[in-house]
């Protein structure tokens, strides 16, 4: 028995037309058309379809689903577009930040190189007694000048000490002598004095005096780091370690003594 899906009645003895979707027979009266009407309509357009109420509901739901999917696709496409724009903006900001940091880094390097170049003909001398009773600037400078020349002559008796310039660094202290900056003629003289400074240990008068390069703050921090590393290694059992300047850079080396 064939049942019309629209009216749920038998269509065995009635004129019917199959549903184009599910192929179940439909009473012509259920769709409000005669057989001739259907034939004439289909002859004019093959796109005309006859469907039962169930299939029509399914088609409507399918269309709604397609609309929902289309809306979701549009929403996803919009989100992707926004995410891409946000990503590109952040990437651009990151690139700008990197470029700025590289520029700052380059400026730091140039500044450091320039500062080291300006300091390369200077010596810093420590442990030179400073008159605790404040003298006038001229007498104080003359006294320091005389002391510095004596110490330099102790290291290198043939040194020509004319026209050297000196300057006490920092604020005066009641408990500690300030270091003295000595401006020599060139960096070769600086290297020569640094190399031979150990002769001061054999001088009872100057054995508490020490000299070093005129270091930038970065060099001082790096030297402290190297010194701390050496202390850690010594505490871990290594022996005969000392710091040696190689091409002006402090390095931890094994002492042969």
mmCIF file with all atom_site columns, C-alpha atoms in Angstrom, residues 39-222:
data_model
loop_
_atom_site.group_PDB
_atom_site.id
_atom_site.type_symbol
_atom_site.label_atom_id
_atom_site.label_alt_id
_atom_site.label_comp_id
_atom_site.label_asym_id
_atom_site.label_entity_id
_atom_site.label_seq_id
_atom_site.pdbx_PDB_ins_code
_atom_site.Cartn_x
_atom_site.Cartn_y
_atom_site.Cartn_z
_atom_site.occupancy
_atom_site.B_iso_or_equiv
_atom_site.pdbx_formal_charge
_atom_site.auth_seq_id
_atom_site.auth_comp_id
_atom_site.auth_asym_id
_atom_site.auth_atom_id
_atom_site.pdbx_PDB_model_num
ATOM 1   C CA . UNK A 1 39  ? 3.284   18.471 -17.106 1.00 0.00 ? 39  UNK A CA 1
ATOM 2   C CA . UNK A 1 40  ? 2.801   21.973 -18.524 1.00 0.00 ? 40  UNK A CA 1
ATOM 3   C CA . UNK A 1 41  ? 4.844   23.590 -15.753 1.00 0.00 ? 41  UNK A CA 1
ATOM 4   C CA . UNK A 1 42  ? 7.698   21.123 -16.122 1.00 0.00 ? 42  UNK A CA 1
ATOM 5   C CA . UNK A 1 43  ? 7.694   21.594 -19.864 1.00 0.00 ? 43  UNK A CA 1
ATOM 6   C CA . UNK A 1 44  ? 8.377   25.256 -19.297 1.00 0.00 ? 44  UNK A CA 1
ATOM 7   C CA . UNK A 1 45  ? 11.097  24.787 -16.675 1.00 0.00 ? 45  UNK A CA 1
ATOM 8   C CA . UNK A 1 46  ? 12.965  21.710 -15.511 1.00 0.00 ? 46  UNK A CA 1
ATOM 9   C CA . UNK A 1 47  ? 13.837  23.586 -12.347 1.00 0.00 ? 47  UNK A CA 1
ATOM 10  C CA . UNK A 1 48  ? 10.278  23.196 -11.048 1.00 0.00 ? 48  UNK A CA 1
ATOM 11  C CA . UNK A 1 49  ? 10.221  20.533 -8.348  1.00 0.00 ? 49  UNK A CA 1
ATOM 12  C CA . UNK A 1 50  ? 7.346   18.886 -6.476  1.00 0.00 ? 50  UNK A CA 1
ATOM 13  C CA . UNK A 1 51  ? 8.124   17.928 -2.900  1.00 0.00 ? 51  UNK A CA 1
ATOM 14  C CA . UNK A 1 52  ? 6.114   16.600 0.015   1.00 0.00 ? 52  UNK A CA 1
ATOM 15  C CA . UNK A 1 53  ? 5.573   18.604 3.188   1.00 0.00 ? 53  UNK A CA 1
ATOM 16  C CA . UNK A 1 54  ? 8.189   16.586 5.098   1.00 0.00 ? 54  UNK A CA 1
ATOM 17  C CA . UNK A 1 55  ? 10.847  17.153 2.471   1.00 0.00 ? 55  UNK A CA 1
ATOM 18  C CA . UNK A 1 56  ? 9.810   20.785 2.196   1.00 0.00 ? 56  UNK A CA 1
ATOM 19  C CA . UNK A 1 57  ? 10.408  21.194 5.945   1.00 0.00 ? 57  UNK A CA 1
ATOM 20  C CA . UNK A 1 58  ? 13.759  19.460 5.611   1.00 0.00 ? 58  UNK A CA 1
ATOM 21  C CA . UNK A 1 59  ? 14.689  21.700 2.718   1.00 0.00 ? 59  UNK A CA 1
ATOM 22  C CA . UNK A 1 60  ? 13.703  24.769 4.760   1.00 0.00 ? 60  UNK A CA 1
ATOM 23  C CA . UNK A 1 61  ? 15.788  23.513 7.668   1.00 0.00 ? 61  UNK A CA 1
ATOM 24  C CA . UNK A 1 62  ? 18.640  22.809 5.279   1.00 0.00 ? 62  UNK A CA 1
ATOM 25  C CA . UNK A 1 63  ? 18.385  26.322 3.898   1.00 0.00 ? 63  UNK A CA 1
ATOM 26  C CA . UNK A 1 64  ? 18.386  27.676 7.448   1.00 0.00 ? 64  UNK A CA 1
ATOM 27  C CA . UNK A 1 65  ? 21.439  25.531 8.195   1.00 0.00 ? 65  UNK A CA 1
ATOM 28  C CA . UNK A 1 66  ? 23.158  26.823 5.088   1.00 0.00 ? 66  UNK A CA 1
ATOM 29  C CA . UNK A 1 67  ? 22.369  30.380 6.169   1.00 0.00 ? 67  UNK A CA 1
ATOM 30  C CA . UNK A 1 68  ? 23.760  29.666 9.639   1.00 0.00 ? 68  UNK A CA 1
ATOM 31  C CA . UNK A 1 69  ? 26.895  28.109 8.164   1.00 0.00 ? 69  UNK A CA 1
ATOM 32  C CA . UNK A 1 70  ? 27.295  31.060 5.802   1.00 0.00 ? 70  UNK A CA 1
ATOM 33  C CA . UNK A 1 71  ? 26.939  33.474 8.724   1.00 0.00 ? 71  UNK A CA 1
ATOM 34  C CA . UNK A 1 72  ? 29.533  31.514 10.721  1.00 0.00 ? 72  UNK A CA 1
ATOM 35  C CA . UNK A 1 73  ? 31.857  31.467 7.729   1.00 0.00 ? 73  UNK A CA 1
ATOM 36  C CA . UNK A 1 74  ? 31.510  35.237 7.397   1.00 0.00 ? 74  UNK A CA 1
ATOM 37  C CA . UNK A 1 75  ? 32.146  35.629 11.129  1.00 0.00 ? 75  UNK A CA 1
ATOM 38  C CA . UNK A 1 76  ? 35.212  33.396 10.934  1.00 0.00 ? 76  UNK A CA 1
ATOM 39  C CA . UNK A 1 77  ? 36.470  35.258 7.861   1.00 0.00 ? 77  UNK A CA 1
ATOM 40  C CA . UNK A 1 78  ? 36.032  38.576 9.688   1.00 0.00 ? 78  UNK A CA 1
ATOM 41  C CA . UNK A 1 79  ? 37.831  37.196 12.762  1.00 0.00 ? 79  UNK A CA 1
ATOM 42  C CA . UNK A 1 80  ? 40.684  35.892 10.607  1.00 0.00 ? 80  UNK A CA 1
ATOM 43  C CA . UNK A 1 81  ? 40.955  39.273 8.886   1.00 0.00 ? 81  UNK A CA 1
ATOM 44  C CA . UNK A 1 82  ? 41.015  41.058 12.251  1.00 0.00 ? 82  UNK A CA 1
ATOM 45  C CA . UNK A 1 83  ? 43.558  38.588 13.645  1.00 0.00 ? 83  UNK A CA 1
ATOM 46  C CA . UNK A 1 84  ? 45.756  39.039 10.589  1.00 0.00 ? 84  UNK A CA 1
ATOM 47  C CA . UNK A 1 85  ? 45.567  42.812 10.902  1.00 0.00 ? 85  UNK A CA 1
ATOM 48  C CA . UNK A 1 86  ? 46.326  42.597 14.650  1.00 0.00 ? 86  UNK A CA 1
ATOM 49  C CA . UNK A 1 87  ? 49.221  40.202 14.022  1.00 0.00 ? 87  UNK A CA 1
ATOM 50  C CA . UNK A 1 88  ? 50.677  42.412 11.299  1.00 0.00 ? 88  UNK A CA 1
ATOM 51  C CA . UNK A 1 89  ? 50.350  45.476 13.553  1.00 0.00 ? 89  UNK A CA 1
ATOM 52  C CA . UNK A 1 90  ? 52.086  43.685 16.448  1.00 0.00 ? 90  UNK A CA 1
ATOM 53  C CA . UNK A 1 91  ? 54.753  42.341 14.096  1.00 0.00 ? 91  UNK A CA 1
ATOM 54  C CA . UNK A 1 92  ? 55.337  45.853 12.812  1.00 0.00 ? 92  UNK A CA 1
ATOM 55  C CA . UNK A 1 93  ? 55.553  47.194 16.390  1.00 0.00 ? 93  UNK A CA 1
ATOM 56  C CA . UNK A 1 94  ? 57.993  44.400 17.263  1.00 0.00 ? 94  UNK A CA 1
ATOM 57  C CA . UNK A 1 95  ? 60.145  45.203 14.247  1.00 0.00 ? 95  UNK A CA 1
ATOM 58  C CA . UNK A 1 96  ? 60.170  48.880 15.192  1.00 0.00 ? 96  UNK A CA 1
ATOM 59  C CA . UNK A 1 97  ? 61.117  47.940 18.772  1.00 0.00 ? 97  UNK A CA 1
ATOM 60  C CA . UNK A 1 98  ? 63.931  45.691 17.520  1.00 0.00 ? 98  UNK A CA 1
ATOM 61  C CA . UNK A 1 99  ? 65.192  48.416 15.199  1.00 0.00 ? 99  UNK A CA 1
ATOM 62  C CA . UNK A 1 100 ? 65.107  50.943 18.048  1.00 0.00 ? 100 UNK A CA 1
ATOM 63  C CA . UNK A 1 101 ? 66.984  48.563 20.354  1.00 0.00 ? 101 UNK A CA 1
ATOM 64  C CA . UNK A 1 102 ? 69.545  47.864 17.645  1.00 0.00 ? 102 UNK A CA 1
ATOM 65  C CA . UNK A 1 103 ? 69.925  51.599 17.132  1.00 0.00 ? 103 UNK A CA 1
ATOM 66  C CA . UNK A 1 104 ? 70.290  52.149 20.887  1.00 0.00 ? 104 UNK A CA 1
ATOM 67  C CA . UNK A 1 105 ? 72.773  49.276 21.057  1.00 0.00 ? 105 UNK A CA 1
ATOM 68  C CA . UNK A 1 106 ? 74.786  50.774 18.213  1.00 0.00 ? 106 UNK A CA 1
ATOM 69  C CA . UNK A 1 107 ? 74.792  54.161 19.928  1.00 0.00 ? 107 UNK A CA 1
ATOM 70  C CA . UNK A 1 108 ? 75.924  52.494 23.179  1.00 0.00 ? 108 UNK A CA 1
ATOM 71  C CA . UNK A 1 109 ? 78.783  50.796 21.344  1.00 0.00 ? 109 UNK A CA 1
ATOM 72  C CA . UNK A 1 110 ? 79.866  54.014 19.640  1.00 0.00 ? 110 UNK A CA 1
ATOM 73  C CA . UNK A 1 111 ? 79.698  55.880 22.962  1.00 0.00 ? 111 UNK A CA 1
ATOM 74  C CA . UNK A 1 112 ? 81.698  53.156 24.728  1.00 0.00 ? 112 UNK A CA 1
ATOM 75  C CA . UNK A 1 113 ? 84.360  53.042 22.004  1.00 0.00 ? 113 UNK A CA 1
ATOM 76  C CA . UNK A 1 114 ? 84.659  56.831 22.041  1.00 0.00 ? 114 UNK A CA 1
ATOM 77  C CA . UNK A 1 115 ? 84.952  56.915 25.827  1.00 0.00 ? 115 UNK A CA 1
ATOM 78  C CA . UNK A 1 116 ? 87.622  54.209 25.840  1.00 0.00 ? 116 UNK A CA 1
ATOM 79  C CA . UNK A 1 117 ? 89.511  56.074 23.150  1.00 0.00 ? 117 UNK A CA 1
ATOM 80  C CA . UNK A 1 118 ? 89.415  59.238 25.256  1.00 0.00 ? 118 UNK A CA 1
ATOM 81  C CA . UNK A 1 119 ? 90.729  57.346 28.304  1.00 0.00 ? 119 UNK A CA 1
ATOM 82  C CA . UNK A 1 120 ? 93.458  55.274 26.638  1.00 0.00 ? 120 UNK A CA 1
ATOM 83  C CA . UNK A 1 121 ? 96.283  57.723 27.495  1.00 0.00 ? 121 UNK A CA 1
ATOM 84  C CA . UNK A 1 122 ? 95.220  58.010 31.145  1.00 0.00 ? 122 UNK A CA 1
ATOM 85  C CA . UNK A 1 123 ? 96.496  56.192 34.222  1.00 0.00 ? 123 UNK A CA 1
ATOM 86  C CA . UNK A 1 124 ? 94.649  55.904 37.519  1.00 0.00 ? 124 UNK A CA 1
ATOM 87  C CA . UNK A 1 125 ? 96.902  55.879 40.578  1.00 0.00 ? 125 UNK A CA 1
ATOM 88  C CA . UNK A 1 126 ? 95.694  54.656 43.975  1.00 0.00 ? 126 UNK A CA 1
ATOM 89  C CA . UNK A 1 127 ? 97.183  54.968 47.438  1.00 0.00 ? 127 UNK A CA 1
ATOM 90  C CA . UNK A 1 128 ? 98.907  58.338 47.076  1.00 0.00 ? 128 UNK A CA 1
ATOM 91  C CA . UNK A 1 129 ? 98.659  60.174 50.410  1.00 0.00 ? 129 UNK A CA 1
ATOM 92  C CA . UNK A 1 130 ? 96.392  63.196 50.390  1.00 0.00 ? 130 UNK A CA 1
ATOM 93  C CA . UNK A 1 131 ? 96.892  66.111 52.757  1.00 0.00 ? 131 UNK A CA 1
ATOM 94  C CA . UNK A 1 132 ? 94.045  65.919 55.275  1.00 0.00 ? 132 UNK A CA 1
ATOM 95  C CA . UNK A 1 133 ? 94.396  69.595 56.189  1.00 0.00 ? 133 UNK A CA 1
ATOM 96  C CA . UNK A 1 134 ? 92.826  71.308 53.249  1.00 0.00 ? 134 UNK A CA 1
ATOM 97  C CA . UNK A 1 135 ? 95.352  73.395 51.315  1.00 0.00 ? 135 UNK A CA 1
ATOM 98  C CA . UNK A 1 136 ? 94.603  75.916 48.637  1.00 0.00 ? 136 UNK A CA 1
ATOM 99  C CA . UNK A 1 137 ? 94.136  74.382 45.220  1.00 0.00 ? 137 UNK A CA 1
ATOM 100 C CA . UNK A 1 138 ? 97.522  75.447 43.874  1.00 0.00 ? 138 UNK A CA 1
ATOM 101 C CA . UNK A 1 139 ? 99.578  74.018 46.759  1.00 0.00 ? 139 UNK A CA 1
ATOM 102 C CA . UNK A 1 140 ? 97.522  70.843 46.849  1.00 0.00 ? 140 UNK A CA 1
ATOM 103 C CA . UNK A 1 141 ? 98.007  70.300 43.112  1.00 0.00 ? 141 UNK A CA 1
ATOM 104 C CA . UNK A 1 142 ? 101.754 70.981 43.362  1.00 0.00 ? 142 UNK A CA 1
ATOM 105 C CA . UNK A 1 143 ? 102.106 68.455 46.181  1.00 0.00 ? 143 UNK A CA 1
ATOM 106 C CA . UNK A 1 144 ? 100.227 65.793 44.198  1.00 0.00 ? 144 UNK A CA 1
ATOM 107 C CA . UNK A 1 145 ? 102.252 66.606 41.077  1.00 0.00 ? 145 UNK A CA 1
ATOM 108 C CA . UNK A 1 146 ? 105.498 66.063 42.961  1.00 0.00 ? 146 UNK A CA 1
ATOM 109 C CA . UNK A 1 147 ? 104.286 62.779 44.501  1.00 0.00 ? 147 UNK A CA 1
ATOM 110 C CA . UNK A 1 148 ? 103.102 61.416 41.158  1.00 0.00 ? 148 UNK A CA 1
ATOM 111 C CA . UNK A 1 149 ? 106.360 62.273 39.405  1.00 0.00 ? 149 UNK A CA 1
ATOM 112 C CA . UNK A 1 150 ? 108.368 60.538 42.143  1.00 0.00 ? 150 UNK A CA 1
ATOM 113 C CA . UNK A 1 151 ? 106.252 57.394 41.751  1.00 0.00 ? 151 UNK A CA 1
ATOM 114 C CA . UNK A 1 152 ? 106.510 57.401 37.939  1.00 0.00 ? 152 UNK A CA 1
ATOM 115 C CA . UNK A 1 153 ? 110.283 57.846 38.205  1.00 0.00 ? 153 UNK A CA 1
ATOM 116 C CA . UNK A 1 154 ? 110.392 54.887 40.570  1.00 0.00 ? 154 UNK A CA 1
ATOM 117 C CA . UNK A 1 155 ? 108.796 52.751 37.855  1.00 0.00 ? 155 UNK A CA 1
ATOM 118 C CA . UNK A 1 156 ? 110.770 54.234 34.950  1.00 0.00 ? 156 UNK A CA 1
ATOM 119 C CA . UNK A 1 157 ? 113.750 56.422 35.957  1.00 0.00 ? 157 UNK A CA 1
ATOM 120 C CA . UNK A 1 158 ? 114.227 57.665 32.383  1.00 0.00 ? 158 UNK A CA 1
ATOM 121 C CA . UNK A 1 159 ? 110.653 58.876 32.001  1.00 0.00 ? 159 UNK A CA 1
ATOM 122 C CA . UNK A 1 160 ? 110.273 62.472 30.823  1.00 0.00 ? 160 UNK A CA 1
ATOM 123 C CA . UNK A 1 161 ? 107.701 63.816 33.258  1.00 0.00 ? 161 UNK A CA 1
ATOM 124 C CA . UNK A 1 162 ? 107.302 67.254 31.707  1.00 0.00 ? 162 UNK A CA 1
ATOM 125 C CA . UNK A 1 163 ? 103.797 68.424 30.837  1.00 0.00 ? 163 UNK A CA 1
ATOM 126 C CA . UNK A 1 164 ? 101.916 65.554 32.461  1.00 0.00 ? 164 UNK A CA 1
ATOM 127 C CA . UNK A 1 165 ? 98.520  66.479 33.868  1.00 0.00 ? 165 UNK A CA 1
ATOM 128 C CA . UNK A 1 166 ? 96.975  65.121 37.053  1.00 0.00 ? 166 UNK A CA 1
ATOM 129 C CA . UNK A 1 167 ? 93.623  65.368 38.775  1.00 0.00 ? 167 UNK A CA 1
ATOM 130 C CA . UNK A 1 168 ? 92.175  63.978 42.009  1.00 0.00 ? 168 UNK A CA 1
ATOM 131 C CA . UNK A 1 169 ? 88.928  62.099 41.374  1.00 0.00 ? 169 UNK A CA 1
ATOM 132 C CA . UNK A 1 170 ? 85.799  62.291 43.525  1.00 0.00 ? 170 UNK A CA 1
ATOM 133 C CA . UNK A 1 171 ? 85.042  64.163 46.719  1.00 0.00 ? 171 UNK A CA 1
ATOM 134 C CA . UNK A 1 172 ? 87.572  64.630 49.483  1.00 0.00 ? 172 UNK A CA 1
ATOM 135 C CA . UNK A 1 173 ? 87.308  62.089 52.308  1.00 0.00 ? 173 UNK A CA 1
ATOM 136 C CA . UNK A 1 174 ? 88.654  62.272 55.858  1.00 0.00 ? 174 UNK A CA 1
ATOM 137 C CA . UNK A 1 175 ? 89.453  58.552 55.875  1.00 0.00 ? 175 UNK A CA 1
ATOM 138 C CA . UNK A 1 176 ? 90.674  57.677 52.398  1.00 0.00 ? 176 UNK A CA 1
ATOM 139 C CA . UNK A 1 177 ? 92.896  59.286 49.783  1.00 0.00 ? 177 UNK A CA 1
ATOM 140 C CA . UNK A 1 178 ? 91.203  59.922 46.482  1.00 0.00 ? 178 UNK A CA 1
ATOM 141 C CA . UNK A 1 179 ? 92.632  58.259 43.338  1.00 0.00 ? 179 UNK A CA 1
ATOM 142 C CA . UNK A 1 180 ? 94.563  60.420 40.903  1.00 0.00 ? 180 UNK A CA 1
ATOM 143 C CA . UNK A 1 181 ? 94.026  60.525 37.157  1.00 0.00 ? 181 UNK A CA 1
ATOM 144 C CA . UNK A 1 182 ? 97.273  61.019 35.235  1.00 0.00 ? 182 UNK A CA 1
ATOM 145 C CA . UNK A 1 183 ? 97.114  62.141 31.612  1.00 0.00 ? 183 UNK A CA 1
ATOM 146 C CA . UNK A 1 184 ? 100.189 60.951 29.713  1.00 0.00 ? 184 UNK A CA 1
ATOM 147 C CA . UNK A 1 185 ? 101.267 61.687 26.156  1.00 0.00 ? 185 UNK A CA 1
ATOM 148 C CA . UNK A 1 186 ? 100.067 58.445 24.564  1.00 0.00 ? 186 UNK A CA 1
ATOM 149 C CA . UNK A 1 187 ? 98.771  54.961 25.274  1.00 0.00 ? 187 UNK A CA 1
ATOM 150 C CA . UNK A 1 188 ? 102.220 53.371 24.819  1.00 0.00 ? 188 UNK A CA 1
ATOM 151 C CA . UNK A 1 189 ? 103.428 55.161 27.939  1.00 0.00 ? 189 UNK A CA 1
ATOM 152 C CA . UNK A 1 190 ? 100.354 53.871 29.773  1.00 0.00 ? 190 UNK A CA 1
ATOM 153 C CA . UNK A 1 191 ? 101.079 50.278 28.723  1.00 0.00 ? 191 UNK A CA 1
ATOM 154 C CA . UNK A 1 192 ? 104.722 50.616 29.743  1.00 0.00 ? 192 UNK A CA 1
ATOM 155 C CA . UNK A 1 193 ? 103.846 51.827 33.252  1.00 0.00 ? 193 UNK A CA 1
ATOM 156 C CA . UNK A 1 194 ? 101.184 49.129 33.713  1.00 0.00 ? 194 UNK A CA 1
ATOM 157 C CA . UNK A 1 195 ? 103.666 46.456 32.635  1.00 0.00 ? 195 UNK A CA 1
ATOM 158 C CA . UNK A 1 196 ? 106.377 47.630 35.038  1.00 0.00 ? 196 UNK A CA 1
ATOM 159 C CA . UNK A 1 197 ? 104.188 48.672 37.971  1.00 0.00 ? 197 UNK A CA 1
ATOM 160 C CA . UNK A 1 198 ? 105.344 45.619 39.955  1.00 0.00 ? 198 UNK A CA 1
ATOM 161 C CA . UNK A 1 199 ? 108.578 47.492 40.732  1.00 0.00 ? 199 UNK A CA 1
ATOM 162 C CA . UNK A 1 200 ? 106.567 49.549 43.246  1.00 0.00 ? 200 UNK A CA 1
ATOM 163 C CA . UNK A 1 201 ? 106.358 46.465 45.489  1.00 0.00 ? 201 UNK A CA 1
ATOM 164 C CA . UNK A 1 202 ? 110.108 46.717 46.081  1.00 0.00 ? 202 UNK A CA 1
ATOM 165 C CA . UNK A 1 203 ? 109.922 50.375 47.118  1.00 0.00 ? 203 UNK A CA 1
ATOM 166 C CA . UNK A 1 204 ? 109.276 50.838 50.862  1.00 0.00 ? 204 UNK A CA 1
ATOM 167 C CA . UNK A 1 205 ? 108.022 54.346 50.166  1.00 0.00 ? 205 UNK A CA 1
ATOM 168 C CA . UNK A 1 206 ? 105.578 53.417 47.401  1.00 0.00 ? 206 UNK A CA 1
ATOM 169 C CA . UNK A 1 207 ? 104.664 49.775 48.052  1.00 0.00 ? 207 UNK A CA 1
ATOM 170 C CA . UNK A 1 208 ? 101.064 50.742 48.913  1.00 0.00 ? 208 UNK A CA 1
ATOM 171 C CA . UNK A 1 209 ? 100.633 52.567 45.599  1.00 0.00 ? 209 UNK A CA 1
ATOM 172 C CA . UNK A 1 210 ? 98.992  50.839 42.644  1.00 0.00 ? 210 UNK A CA 1
ATOM 173 C CA . UNK A 1 211 ? 98.100  51.923 39.116  1.00 0.00 ? 211 UNK A CA 1
ATOM 174 C CA . UNK A 1 212 ? 95.561  50.790 36.544  1.00 0.00 ? 212 UNK A CA 1
ATOM 175 C CA . UNK A 1 213 ? 94.051  51.724 33.221  1.00 0.00 ? 213 UNK A CA 1
ATOM 176 C CA . UNK A 1 214 ? 91.426  54.466 33.208  1.00 0.00 ? 214 UNK A CA 1
ATOM 177 C CA . UNK A 1 215 ? 88.433  52.167 32.787  1.00 0.00 ? 215 UNK A CA 1
ATOM 178 C CA . UNK A 1 216 ? 84.913  53.029 31.717  1.00 0.00 ? 216 UNK A CA 1
ATOM 179 C CA . UNK A 1 217 ? 82.011  51.970 33.976  1.00 0.00 ? 217 UNK A CA 1
ATOM 180 C CA . UNK A 1 218 ? 81.379  49.018 31.633  1.00 0.00 ? 218 UNK A CA 1
ATOM 181 C CA . UNK A 1 219 ? 84.982  47.897 31.914  1.00 0.00 ? 219 UNK A CA 1
ATOM 182 C CA . UNK A 1 220 ? 84.838  48.170 35.700  1.00 0.00 ? 220 UNK A CA 1
ATOM 183 C CA . UNK A 1 221 ? 81.667  46.063 35.842  1.00 0.00 ? 221 UNK A CA 1
ATOM 184 C CA . UNK A 1 222 ? 83.189  43.465 33.526  1.00 0.00 ? 222 UNK A CA 1
#
